[in-house]
Coordinates of C-alpha atoms in Angstrom, one line a residue:
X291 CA 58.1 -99.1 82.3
X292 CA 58.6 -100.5 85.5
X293 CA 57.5 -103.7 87.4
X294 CA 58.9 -106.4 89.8
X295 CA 62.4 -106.9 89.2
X296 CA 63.4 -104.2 86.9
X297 CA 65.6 -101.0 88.1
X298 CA 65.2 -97.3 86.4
X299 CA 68.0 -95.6 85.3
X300 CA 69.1 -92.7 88.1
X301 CA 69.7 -89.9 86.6
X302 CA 71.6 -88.6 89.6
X303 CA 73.9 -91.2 90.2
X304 CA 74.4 -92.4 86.4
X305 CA 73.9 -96.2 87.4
X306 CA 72.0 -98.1 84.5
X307 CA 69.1 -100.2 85.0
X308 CA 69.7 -103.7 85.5
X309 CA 67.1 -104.8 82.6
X310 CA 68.9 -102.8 79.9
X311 CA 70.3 -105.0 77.5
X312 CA 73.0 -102.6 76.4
X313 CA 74.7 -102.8 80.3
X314 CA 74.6 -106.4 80.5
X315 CA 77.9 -107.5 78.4
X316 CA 81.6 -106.3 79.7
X317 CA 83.7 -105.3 77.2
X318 CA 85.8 -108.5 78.3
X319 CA 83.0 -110.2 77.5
X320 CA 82.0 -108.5 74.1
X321 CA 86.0 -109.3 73.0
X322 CA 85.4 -113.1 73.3
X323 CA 83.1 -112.1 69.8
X324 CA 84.4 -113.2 66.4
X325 CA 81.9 -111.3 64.3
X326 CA 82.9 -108.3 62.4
X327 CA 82.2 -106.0 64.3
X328 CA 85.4 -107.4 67.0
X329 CA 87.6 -109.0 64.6
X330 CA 88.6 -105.9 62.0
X331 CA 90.1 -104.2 64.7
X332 CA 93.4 -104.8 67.5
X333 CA 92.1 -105.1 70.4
X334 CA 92.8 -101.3 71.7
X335 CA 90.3 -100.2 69.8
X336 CA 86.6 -99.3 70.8
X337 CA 84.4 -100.4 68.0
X338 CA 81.5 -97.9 67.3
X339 CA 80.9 -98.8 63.9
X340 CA 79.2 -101.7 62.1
X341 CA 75.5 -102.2 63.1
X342 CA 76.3 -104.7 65.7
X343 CA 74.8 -104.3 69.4
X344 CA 76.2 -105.1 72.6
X345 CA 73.9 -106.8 73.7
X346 CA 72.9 -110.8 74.7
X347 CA 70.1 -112.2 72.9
X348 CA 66.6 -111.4 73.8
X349 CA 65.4 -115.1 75.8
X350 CA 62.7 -115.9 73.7
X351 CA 64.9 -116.1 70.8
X352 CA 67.7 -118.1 72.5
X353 CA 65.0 -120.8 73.7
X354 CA 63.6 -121.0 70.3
X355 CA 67.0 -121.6 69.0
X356 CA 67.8 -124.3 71.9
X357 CA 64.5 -125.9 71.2
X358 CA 65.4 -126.3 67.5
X359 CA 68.8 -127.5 68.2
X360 CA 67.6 -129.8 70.6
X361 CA 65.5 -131.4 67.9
X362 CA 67.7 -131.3 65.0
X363 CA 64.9 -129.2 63.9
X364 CA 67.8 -127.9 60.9
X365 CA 66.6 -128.1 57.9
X366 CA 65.0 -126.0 55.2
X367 CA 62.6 -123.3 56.2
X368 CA 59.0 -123.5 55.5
X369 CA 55.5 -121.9 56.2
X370 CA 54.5 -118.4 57.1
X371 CA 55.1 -118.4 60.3
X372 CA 57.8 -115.4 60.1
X373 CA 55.3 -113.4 58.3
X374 CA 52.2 -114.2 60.3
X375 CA 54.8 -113.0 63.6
X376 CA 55.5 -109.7 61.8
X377 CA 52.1 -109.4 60.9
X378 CA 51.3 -109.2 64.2
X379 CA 53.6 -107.1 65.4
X380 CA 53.1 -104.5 62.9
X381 CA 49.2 -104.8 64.3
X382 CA 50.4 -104.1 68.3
X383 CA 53.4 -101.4 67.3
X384 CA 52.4 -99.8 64.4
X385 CA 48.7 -99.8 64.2
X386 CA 49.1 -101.6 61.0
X387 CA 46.3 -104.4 59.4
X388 CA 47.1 -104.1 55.8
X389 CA 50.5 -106.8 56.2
X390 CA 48.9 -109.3 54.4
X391 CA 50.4 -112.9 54.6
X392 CA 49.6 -113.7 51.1
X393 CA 51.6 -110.7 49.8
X394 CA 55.2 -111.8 50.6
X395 CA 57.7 -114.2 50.5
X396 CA 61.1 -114.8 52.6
X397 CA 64.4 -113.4 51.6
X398 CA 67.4 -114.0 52.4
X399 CA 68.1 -110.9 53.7
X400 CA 67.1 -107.6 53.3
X401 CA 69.5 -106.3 51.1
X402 CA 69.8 -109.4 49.0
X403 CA 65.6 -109.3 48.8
X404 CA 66.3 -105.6 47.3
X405 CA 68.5 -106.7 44.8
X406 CA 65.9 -109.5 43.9
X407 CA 62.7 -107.3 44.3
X408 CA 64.6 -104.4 41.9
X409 CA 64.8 -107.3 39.3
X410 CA 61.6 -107.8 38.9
X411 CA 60.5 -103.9 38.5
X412 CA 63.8 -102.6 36.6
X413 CA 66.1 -104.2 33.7
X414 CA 70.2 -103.3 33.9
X415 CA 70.7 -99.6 32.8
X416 CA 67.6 -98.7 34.1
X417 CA 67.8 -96.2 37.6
X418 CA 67.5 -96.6 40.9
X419 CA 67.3 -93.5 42.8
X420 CA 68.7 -92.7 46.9
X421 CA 68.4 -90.1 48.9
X422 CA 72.1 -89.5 49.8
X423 CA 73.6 -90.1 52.3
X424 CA 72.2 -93.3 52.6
X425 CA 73.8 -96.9 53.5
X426 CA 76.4 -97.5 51.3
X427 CA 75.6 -100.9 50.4
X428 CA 72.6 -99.2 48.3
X429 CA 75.4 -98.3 45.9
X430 CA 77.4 -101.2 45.6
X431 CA 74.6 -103.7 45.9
X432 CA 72.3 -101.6 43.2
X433 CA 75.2 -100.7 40.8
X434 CA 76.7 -104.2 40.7
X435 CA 73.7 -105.3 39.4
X436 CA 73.8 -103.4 36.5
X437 CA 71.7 -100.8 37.5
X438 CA 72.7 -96.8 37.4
X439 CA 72.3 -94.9 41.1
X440 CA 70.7 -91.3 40.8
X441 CA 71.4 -89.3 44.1
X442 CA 68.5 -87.1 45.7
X443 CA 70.6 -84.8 48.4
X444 CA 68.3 -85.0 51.9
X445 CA 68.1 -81.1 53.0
X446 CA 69.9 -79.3 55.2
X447 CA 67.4 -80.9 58.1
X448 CA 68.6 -84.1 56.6
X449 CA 65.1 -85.0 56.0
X450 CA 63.7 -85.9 52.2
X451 CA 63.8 -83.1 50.3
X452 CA 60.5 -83.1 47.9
X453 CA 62.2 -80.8 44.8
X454 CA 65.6 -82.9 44.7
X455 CA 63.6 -86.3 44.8
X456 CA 61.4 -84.6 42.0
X457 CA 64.2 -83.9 40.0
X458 CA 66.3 -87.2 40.4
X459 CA 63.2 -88.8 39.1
X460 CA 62.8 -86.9 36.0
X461 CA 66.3 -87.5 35.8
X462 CA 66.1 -91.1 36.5
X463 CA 63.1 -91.6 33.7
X464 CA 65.2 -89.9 31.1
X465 CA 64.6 -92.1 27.8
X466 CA 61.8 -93.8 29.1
X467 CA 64.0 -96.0 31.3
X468 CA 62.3 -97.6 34.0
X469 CA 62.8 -96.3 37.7
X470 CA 63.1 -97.3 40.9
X471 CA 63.3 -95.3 44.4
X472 CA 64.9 -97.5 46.9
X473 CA 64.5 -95.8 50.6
X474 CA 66.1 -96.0 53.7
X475 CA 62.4 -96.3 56.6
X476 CA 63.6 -95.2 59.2
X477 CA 67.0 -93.6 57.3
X478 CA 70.3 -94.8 57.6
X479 CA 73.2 -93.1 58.5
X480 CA 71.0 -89.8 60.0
X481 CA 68.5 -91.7 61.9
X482 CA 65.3 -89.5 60.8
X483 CA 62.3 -91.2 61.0
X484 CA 60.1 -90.1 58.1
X485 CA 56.2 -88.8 58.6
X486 CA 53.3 -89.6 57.4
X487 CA 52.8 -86.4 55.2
X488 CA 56.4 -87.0 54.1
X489 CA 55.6 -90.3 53.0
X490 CA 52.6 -89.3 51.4
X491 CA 54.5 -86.8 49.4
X492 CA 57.3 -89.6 48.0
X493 CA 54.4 -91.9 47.2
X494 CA 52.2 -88.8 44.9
X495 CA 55.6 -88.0 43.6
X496 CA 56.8 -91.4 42.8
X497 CA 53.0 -92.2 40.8
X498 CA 53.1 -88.8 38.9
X499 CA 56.6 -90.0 37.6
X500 CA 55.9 -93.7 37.3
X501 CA 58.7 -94.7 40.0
X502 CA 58.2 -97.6 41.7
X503 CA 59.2 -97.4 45.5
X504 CA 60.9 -100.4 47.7
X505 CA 61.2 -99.6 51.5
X506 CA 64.0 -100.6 53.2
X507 CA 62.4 -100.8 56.8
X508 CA 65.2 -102.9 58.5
X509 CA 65.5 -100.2 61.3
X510 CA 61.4 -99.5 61.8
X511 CA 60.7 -101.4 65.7
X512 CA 63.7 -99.1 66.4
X513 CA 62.0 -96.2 66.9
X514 CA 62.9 -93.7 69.8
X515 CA 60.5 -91.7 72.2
X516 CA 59.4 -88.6 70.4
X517 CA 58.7 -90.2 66.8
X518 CA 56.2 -92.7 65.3
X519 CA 56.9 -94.5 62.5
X520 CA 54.9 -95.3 59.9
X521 CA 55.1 -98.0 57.4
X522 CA 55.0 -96.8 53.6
X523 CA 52.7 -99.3 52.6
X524 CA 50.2 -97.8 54.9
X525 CA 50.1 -94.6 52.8
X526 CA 48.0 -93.8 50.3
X527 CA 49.6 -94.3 46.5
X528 CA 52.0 -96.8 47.8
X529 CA 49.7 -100.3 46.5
X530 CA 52.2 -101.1 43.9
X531 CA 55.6 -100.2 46.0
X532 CA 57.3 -102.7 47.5
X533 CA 58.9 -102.8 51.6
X534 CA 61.5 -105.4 53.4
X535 CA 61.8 -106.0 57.1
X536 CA 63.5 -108.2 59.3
X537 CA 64.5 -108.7 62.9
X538 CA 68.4 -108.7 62.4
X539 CA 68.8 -104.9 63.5
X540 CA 66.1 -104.9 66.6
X541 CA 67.6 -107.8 68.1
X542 CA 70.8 -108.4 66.8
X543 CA 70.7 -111.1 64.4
X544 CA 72.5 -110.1 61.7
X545 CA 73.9 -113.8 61.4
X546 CA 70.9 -115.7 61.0
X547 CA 69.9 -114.8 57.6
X548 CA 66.2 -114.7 56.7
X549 CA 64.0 -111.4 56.0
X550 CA 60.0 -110.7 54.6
X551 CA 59.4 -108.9 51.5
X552 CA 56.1 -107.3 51.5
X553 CA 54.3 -106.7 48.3
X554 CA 51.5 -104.2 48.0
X555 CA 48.3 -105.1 46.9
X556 CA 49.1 -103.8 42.9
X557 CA 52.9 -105.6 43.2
X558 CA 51.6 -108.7 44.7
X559 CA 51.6 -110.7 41.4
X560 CA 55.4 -109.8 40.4
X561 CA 56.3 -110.6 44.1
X562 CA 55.3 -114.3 43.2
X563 CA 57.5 -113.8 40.0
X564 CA 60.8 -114.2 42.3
X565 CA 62.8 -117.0 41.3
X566 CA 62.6 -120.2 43.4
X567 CA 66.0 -120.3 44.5
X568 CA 65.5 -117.1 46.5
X569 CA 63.6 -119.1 49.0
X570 CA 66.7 -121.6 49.2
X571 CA 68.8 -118.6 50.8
X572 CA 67.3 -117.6 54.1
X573 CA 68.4 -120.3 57.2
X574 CA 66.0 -122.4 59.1
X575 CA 67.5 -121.2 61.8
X576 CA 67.2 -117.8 61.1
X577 CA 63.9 -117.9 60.4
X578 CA 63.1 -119.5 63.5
X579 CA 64.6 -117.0 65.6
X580 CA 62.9 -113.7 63.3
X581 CA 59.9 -115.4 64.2
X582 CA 60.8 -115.8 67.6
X583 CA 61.5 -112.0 68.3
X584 CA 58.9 -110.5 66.4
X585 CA 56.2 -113.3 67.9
X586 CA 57.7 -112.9 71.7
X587 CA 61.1 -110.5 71.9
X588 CA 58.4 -107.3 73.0
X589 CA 59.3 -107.0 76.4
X590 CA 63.1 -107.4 75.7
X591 CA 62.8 -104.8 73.0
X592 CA 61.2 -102.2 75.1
X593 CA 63.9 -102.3 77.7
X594 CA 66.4 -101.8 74.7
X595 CA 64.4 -98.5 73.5
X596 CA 65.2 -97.1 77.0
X597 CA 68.3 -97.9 76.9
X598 CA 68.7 -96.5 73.5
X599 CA 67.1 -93.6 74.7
X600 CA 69.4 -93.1 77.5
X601 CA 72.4 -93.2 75.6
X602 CA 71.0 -90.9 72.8
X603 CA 70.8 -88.6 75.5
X604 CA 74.2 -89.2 76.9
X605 CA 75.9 -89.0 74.0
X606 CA 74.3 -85.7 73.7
X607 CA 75.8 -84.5 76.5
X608 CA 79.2 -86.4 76.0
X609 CA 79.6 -84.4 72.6
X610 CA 78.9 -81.0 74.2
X611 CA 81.3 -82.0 76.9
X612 CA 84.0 -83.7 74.4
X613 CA 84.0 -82.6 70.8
X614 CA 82.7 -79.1 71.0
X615 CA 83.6 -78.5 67.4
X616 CA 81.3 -81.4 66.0
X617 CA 77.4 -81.1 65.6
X618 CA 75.3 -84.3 66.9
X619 CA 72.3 -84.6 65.1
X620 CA 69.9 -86.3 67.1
X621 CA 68.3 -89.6 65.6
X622 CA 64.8 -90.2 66.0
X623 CA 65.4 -93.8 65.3
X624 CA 68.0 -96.6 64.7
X625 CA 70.9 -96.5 66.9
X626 CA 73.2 -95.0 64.5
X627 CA 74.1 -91.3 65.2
X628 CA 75.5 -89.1 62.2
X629 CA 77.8 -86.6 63.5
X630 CA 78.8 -83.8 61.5
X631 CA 83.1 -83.6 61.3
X632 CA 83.6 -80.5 59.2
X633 CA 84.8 -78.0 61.0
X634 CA 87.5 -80.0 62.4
X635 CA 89.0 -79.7 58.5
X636 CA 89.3 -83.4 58.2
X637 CA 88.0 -84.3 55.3
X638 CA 91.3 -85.7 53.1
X639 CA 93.1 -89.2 54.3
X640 CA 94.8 -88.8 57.9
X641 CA 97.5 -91.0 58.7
X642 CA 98.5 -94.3 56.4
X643 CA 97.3 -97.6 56.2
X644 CA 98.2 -99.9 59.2
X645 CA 96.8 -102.9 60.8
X646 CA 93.1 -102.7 61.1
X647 CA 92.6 -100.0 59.8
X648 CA 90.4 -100.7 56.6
X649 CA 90.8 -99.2 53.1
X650 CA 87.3 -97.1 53.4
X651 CA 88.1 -95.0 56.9
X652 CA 89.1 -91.4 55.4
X653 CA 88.7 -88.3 56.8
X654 CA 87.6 -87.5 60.5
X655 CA 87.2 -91.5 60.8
X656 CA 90.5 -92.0 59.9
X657 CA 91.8 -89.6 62.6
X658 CA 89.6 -90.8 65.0
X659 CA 90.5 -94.1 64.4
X660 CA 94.4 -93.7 64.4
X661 CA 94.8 -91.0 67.4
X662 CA 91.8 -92.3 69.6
X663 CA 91.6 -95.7 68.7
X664 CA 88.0 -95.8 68.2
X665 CA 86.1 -97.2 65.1
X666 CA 83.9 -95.3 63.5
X667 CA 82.3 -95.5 59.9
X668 CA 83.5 -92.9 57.3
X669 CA 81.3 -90.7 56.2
X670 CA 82.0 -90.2 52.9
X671 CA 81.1 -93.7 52.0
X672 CA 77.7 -92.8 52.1
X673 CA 77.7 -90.9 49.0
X674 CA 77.2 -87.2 48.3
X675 CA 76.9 -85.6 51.4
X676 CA 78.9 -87.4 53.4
X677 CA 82.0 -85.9 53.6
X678 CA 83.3 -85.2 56.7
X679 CA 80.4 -86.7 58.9
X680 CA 81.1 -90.2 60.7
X681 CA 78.6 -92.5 61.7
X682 CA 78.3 -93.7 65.3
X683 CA 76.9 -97.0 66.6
X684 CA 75.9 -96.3 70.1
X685 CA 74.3 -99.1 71.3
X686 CA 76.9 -100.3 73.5
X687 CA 76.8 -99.9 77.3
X688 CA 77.5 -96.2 78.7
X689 CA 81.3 -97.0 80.2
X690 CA 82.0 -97.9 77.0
X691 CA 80.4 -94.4 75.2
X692 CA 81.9 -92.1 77.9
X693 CA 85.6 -94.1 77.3
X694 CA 85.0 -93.8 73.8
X695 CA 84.1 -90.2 73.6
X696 CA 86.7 -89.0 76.3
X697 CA 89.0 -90.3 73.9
X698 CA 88.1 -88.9 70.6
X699 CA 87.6 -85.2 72.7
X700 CA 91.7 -86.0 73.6
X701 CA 92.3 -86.7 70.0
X702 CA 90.8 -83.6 68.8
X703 CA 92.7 -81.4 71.3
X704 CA 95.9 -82.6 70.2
X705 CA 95.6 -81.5 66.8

């Protein structure tokens, strides 16, 4: 995409384009942050972890925001506009018309809509099923509510596997308990972006087994070049499942709380069953700016895919040249990368406890973390699977992957 103004990445000199959102912030810049993402860490250490970008906000959003400040315009959120804005843009990107306004309701946020969503199709003790490894808050959000979580292992491709989703259903069904799949559209931590025949195949499976399904399709306008992503309730045998979306990930606004459930047409009259206080949770503000990015954040997210695309591609290269002993399995989607640890023989705690370093960084992330001072998230957090794999957040600007990665390829050396 070019046009007046904007600069294409050279391949030959390594210089970024000037329109990429991800080479726009120093890292003196990005340190003045208070969020999580810069504030569980010293200040040595690069943070590649939490699904935070480095990135300003996309225009649109910022003068929606200003416009709203401007008028005081801070009170309770009301209307459809969010989900008239995601209706549309699931019309332009996804080749979508089945979003129907009428068929959801705002959320706090995604994961909190989950948790809300799975009460009104499953009662505590009943199952949930995941496809591990899989975000951890799946777990702890799921099995704090009462609810048991039944792991389907993905295959060796990382991608759905169709006989241990089978079985984790039978398994989950056991008693006549009701049953829940909750899935990860496009998947987090390995970044696969699921097909259409795939999908198809977890919707026929989860109506022969009387499973209901609930999406979680945080990550789905961060799809790469090379994959298409398809929403599940576009698929046949998905009317009664259930998906959530929300701009947080796409544009970074992870604190300005609001999200859309979605309802299919057979779910639509239990998606009016959520209590009324759910509504009370999402901001004003947060809607606002959802609305804002979905409605007229386009442009701004398309120079982000590049650069996504660009550092998916250099850290590619920065593995091969750095950490020959790790495989890099190359996401389709998000901008989280899942890099498998296990032949460095990593996979008990390395080092002890310490300032900043958190109680859940084991393993190769521990290591990594300690000897290279770079934050990663710890594989094993993500259930079954897991285990000596880390999770990489690599939207951040390229200085900032090639420091990070020169200095986990010195870490490993020294070992």
């Amino acid at each position: 995409m070019t046009g007046p103004g904007t600069t294409e990445h050279h391949p030959a000199s390594g210089e970024p384009r000037r329109t990429d959102p991800l080479a726009r912030l120093t890292l003196e810049q990005l340190r003045q942050r208070t969020s999580m993402k810069w504030r569980t860490h010293p200040e040595d250490v690069l943070p590649l972890w939490v699904a935070e970008m480095d990135v300003p906000l996309a225009a649109p959003v910022v003068e929606a925001l200003r416009s709203a400040l401007d008028l005081g315009d801070t009170g309770y959120p009301s209307g459809t506009a969010y989900a008239e804005a995601l209706a549309a843009f699931a019309h332009d990107r996804w080749r979508w018309d089945g979003l129907r306004v009428e068929h959801t309701a705002i959320v706090p946020d995604v994961m909190m809509g989950i948790v809300e969503v799975l009460r009104l199709i499953t009662d505590p003790g009943d199952a949930v099923v995941v496809c591990s490894p899989v975000y951890p808050p799946f777990y702890a959000f799921v099995g704090h509510d009462g609810r048991e979580v039944v792991e389907a292992r993905l295959g060796p491709d990382l991608r759905v596997d169709p006989e241990a989703l089978e079985d984790a259903f039978l398994r989950a069904r056991r008693g006549g308990r009701r049953a829940a799949f909750l899935m990860s559209n496009p998947h987090n931590p390995t970044g696969v972006v699921h097909t259409r025949q795939e999908l198809e195949a977890v919707a026929a499976l989860a109506r022969t087994h009387g499973v209901r399904v609930v999406s979680d399709e945080i990550h789905a306008p961060l799809v790469l070049p090379g994959a298409v992503f398809t929403p599940f309730l576009s698929v046949p045998g998905a009317e009664n499942a259930f998906m959530l979306t929300s701009a947080s990930k796409a544009w970074n606004l992870a604190g300005l709380k609001a999200a859309v459930a979605i309802a299919g047409p057979e779910a639509a009259d239990e998606l009016r069953l959520l209590p009324e206080e759910v509504a009370h949770g999402p901001s004003h503000l947060g809607v606002i700016a959802h609305t804002a990015a979905f409605r007229e954040g386009g442009d701004w997210l398309d120079e982000l895919l590049l650069g996504l695309d660009a550092n998916r591609r250099l850290l590619g290269e920065l593995v091969a040249e750095h950490l020959s002993g790790v495989r890099y399995h190359r996401p389709e989607g998000t901008y989280l990368a899942w890099l498998d640890c296990r032949r460095l023989g990593l996979d008990g705690d390395h080092g002890t406890d310490g300032p900043g370093v958190v109680s859940d960084v084991a393993g190769p992330a521990r290591m990594f973390l300690d000897k290279a001072r770079v934050a990663l998230s710890s594989g094993h957090v993500f259930g079954s699977g897991g285990e000596g794999h880390v999770r990489l957040n690599f939207a951040t600007s390229p200085t900032v992957l090639r420091e990070a990665l020169a200095r986990m390829g010195r870490a490993v050396h020294d070992l």
